[in-house]
Amino acid sequence: MSYLQRVTNTDRPWSETNARLLVVGIFENQSLTSLGQEIDLHLGGVIKKAASLGDLTGKPGESRTFYDDDHVFLVMGLGPRDQFNSEAIRKAGGSISKVALASKITTLAVECFCACSEKSECQALAEGLVLGSYRFNEHRTGNDDGPDLEAVTVLSGDETGLTKGAVIAAGVCLARDLGNHPGNVATPTRLAKEALRIGGSCDMKVTILDREEIVEQGMGALAGVAQGSDEPPKFIVMDYNGGAADLKPIALVGKGLTFDSGGISIKPSAQMDEMKFDMCGSAIVLGVMQAISVLKPALNVIGVIPSTENLLGAKACKPGDILKAYNGKTIEILNTDAEGRLILADALSYVTANYELDYALDFATLTGAVLIALGHHTTGIMGTDEDLIRRVKESSVNTGEKVWGFPLWDEYCEEVKSKIADVKNLGEGRNSGTIAGGAFLKEFVGNDTPWVHFDIAGSAWGEKEKPYGPKAGATGNIIRLVIDLLGV
Ligand code: BES
Ligand code: MN
Ligand code: ZN
């Protein structure tokens, strides 16, 4: 774990902070923010001079440094003033942290660009600052990356928004870490430990089923995938009850496939290492549950993670095998590499059978096809409830995490019916592979629960670097969207 841990507010004037660096902003039409103007006056007009010479244009992420005897000032480009929304603020926060890390600066003070009319904008600033400071260097002994960014003070910010943003971003950093850890570190056992740690920090009941209990409970699909590996599988349930007893709970289900070799239908070797990221759906659930454990909203939320490896062992299940899921449906395995939908079948039928849900969401690196359709920028979504889909899209706009809907029409749903079992784990050939995944999952949600499936196989890692994004590796995308949707 390496990211900014402290984002605090001060109502003192800038001259009284003892941070090494003070950050102010400039917009793309070269107008300075209010504190920017004050600093410019303090420095005898050199900032405006630099701007008039074209040395400082205000483009997003562009920055210049100025000095007096006691201070270092960073002027950060904020882009056009009329497009300065939460996402622009988040990006500015990310850029500031990246400049600080590159300059080996450990503490800084930053003006609250939003002048704090909107709480959510201070939240976005804190998110950007923390997310931009994230580095994954745990496995490199004696790394020479320089010191971490330790503390940021925001001048005249909104304390509540800042704290909330930092807590949410810490959840995202947890998800990035779990995703980036290799399969021999982020095992099902490790995911279970994280769930227990989160549950122990607040009033959240965490139940972990092991291999025997998974079989006993009738989770034949998860058990079937797990039987090819000696690594102990886990079925993790996190029960947060912050709301009234009669408030229907929301279920968050995440694919926790800690390494996907494809099984007997083995994957090609090139880039197979990336299949350590196949648990990024479960990392979303853990990231959200961690943020919830701190923010304690008046909601009831259930996090469920089916977790195992998908390997080839003497006991591994084979193409043609038939498994029985928790809801009693039988599944013909036509490709052991379509294992994510199998373990989710048990998890989705478990939550829908045992709770009367408000709605359910699942997150899964489910299909390579979604990457072909949408690339790394966007998460594919589909579901059974138009109103819930609309709300997901609204939250997506609020948080800047892009989603795009696929249809789950009957024609597609027909394609997962099997000739000798109830369903099969493939659609028709190579066509509409992402929808086939969703159509299969739908069989295990039933008709009574509003549900949206997030196929994060493109967006969970490999994204082009954003100001608040990682250089490479897991992104932790969609956690912010879920927290917005929940209304935390
Ligand atoms: N974890 C993979 C999906 C994946 C592939 C994510 C590439 C990111 C990059 C999933 O378990 C899988 O293997 N899906 C198969 C399904 C197919 C056999 C129907 C796929 O997409 O090839
Ligand atoms: Mn697979
Ligand atoms: Zn997989």
Coordinates of C-alpha atoms and ligand atoms in Angstrom, one line a residue, residues 255 257 259-260 262 267 275 278 310 337-341 365-367, ligand 3:
K255 CA -15.9 -12.5 -9.4
L257 CA -11.1 -15.7 -9.8
F259 CA -5.9 -16.8 -11.5
D260 CA -7.6 -18.0 -14.7
G262 CA -8.6 -21.4 -18.7
K267 CA -5.5 -20.2 -22.6
M275 CA -5.2 -13.4 -15.6
D278 CA -9.4 -11.9 -12.9
N310 CA -9.2 -21.9 -12.5
D337 CA -12.5 -21.1 -19.7
A338 CA -16.0 -19.6 -19.3
E339 CA -15.6 -20.2 -15.5
G340 CA -16.5 -16.7 -14.2
R341 CA -20.2 -17.2 -15.0
T365 CA -13.9 -9.6 -15.7
L366 CA -16.2 -11.9 -17.7
T367 CA -15.4 -11.8 -21.4
Ligands
ZN3 ZN -12.0 -15.6 -16.0

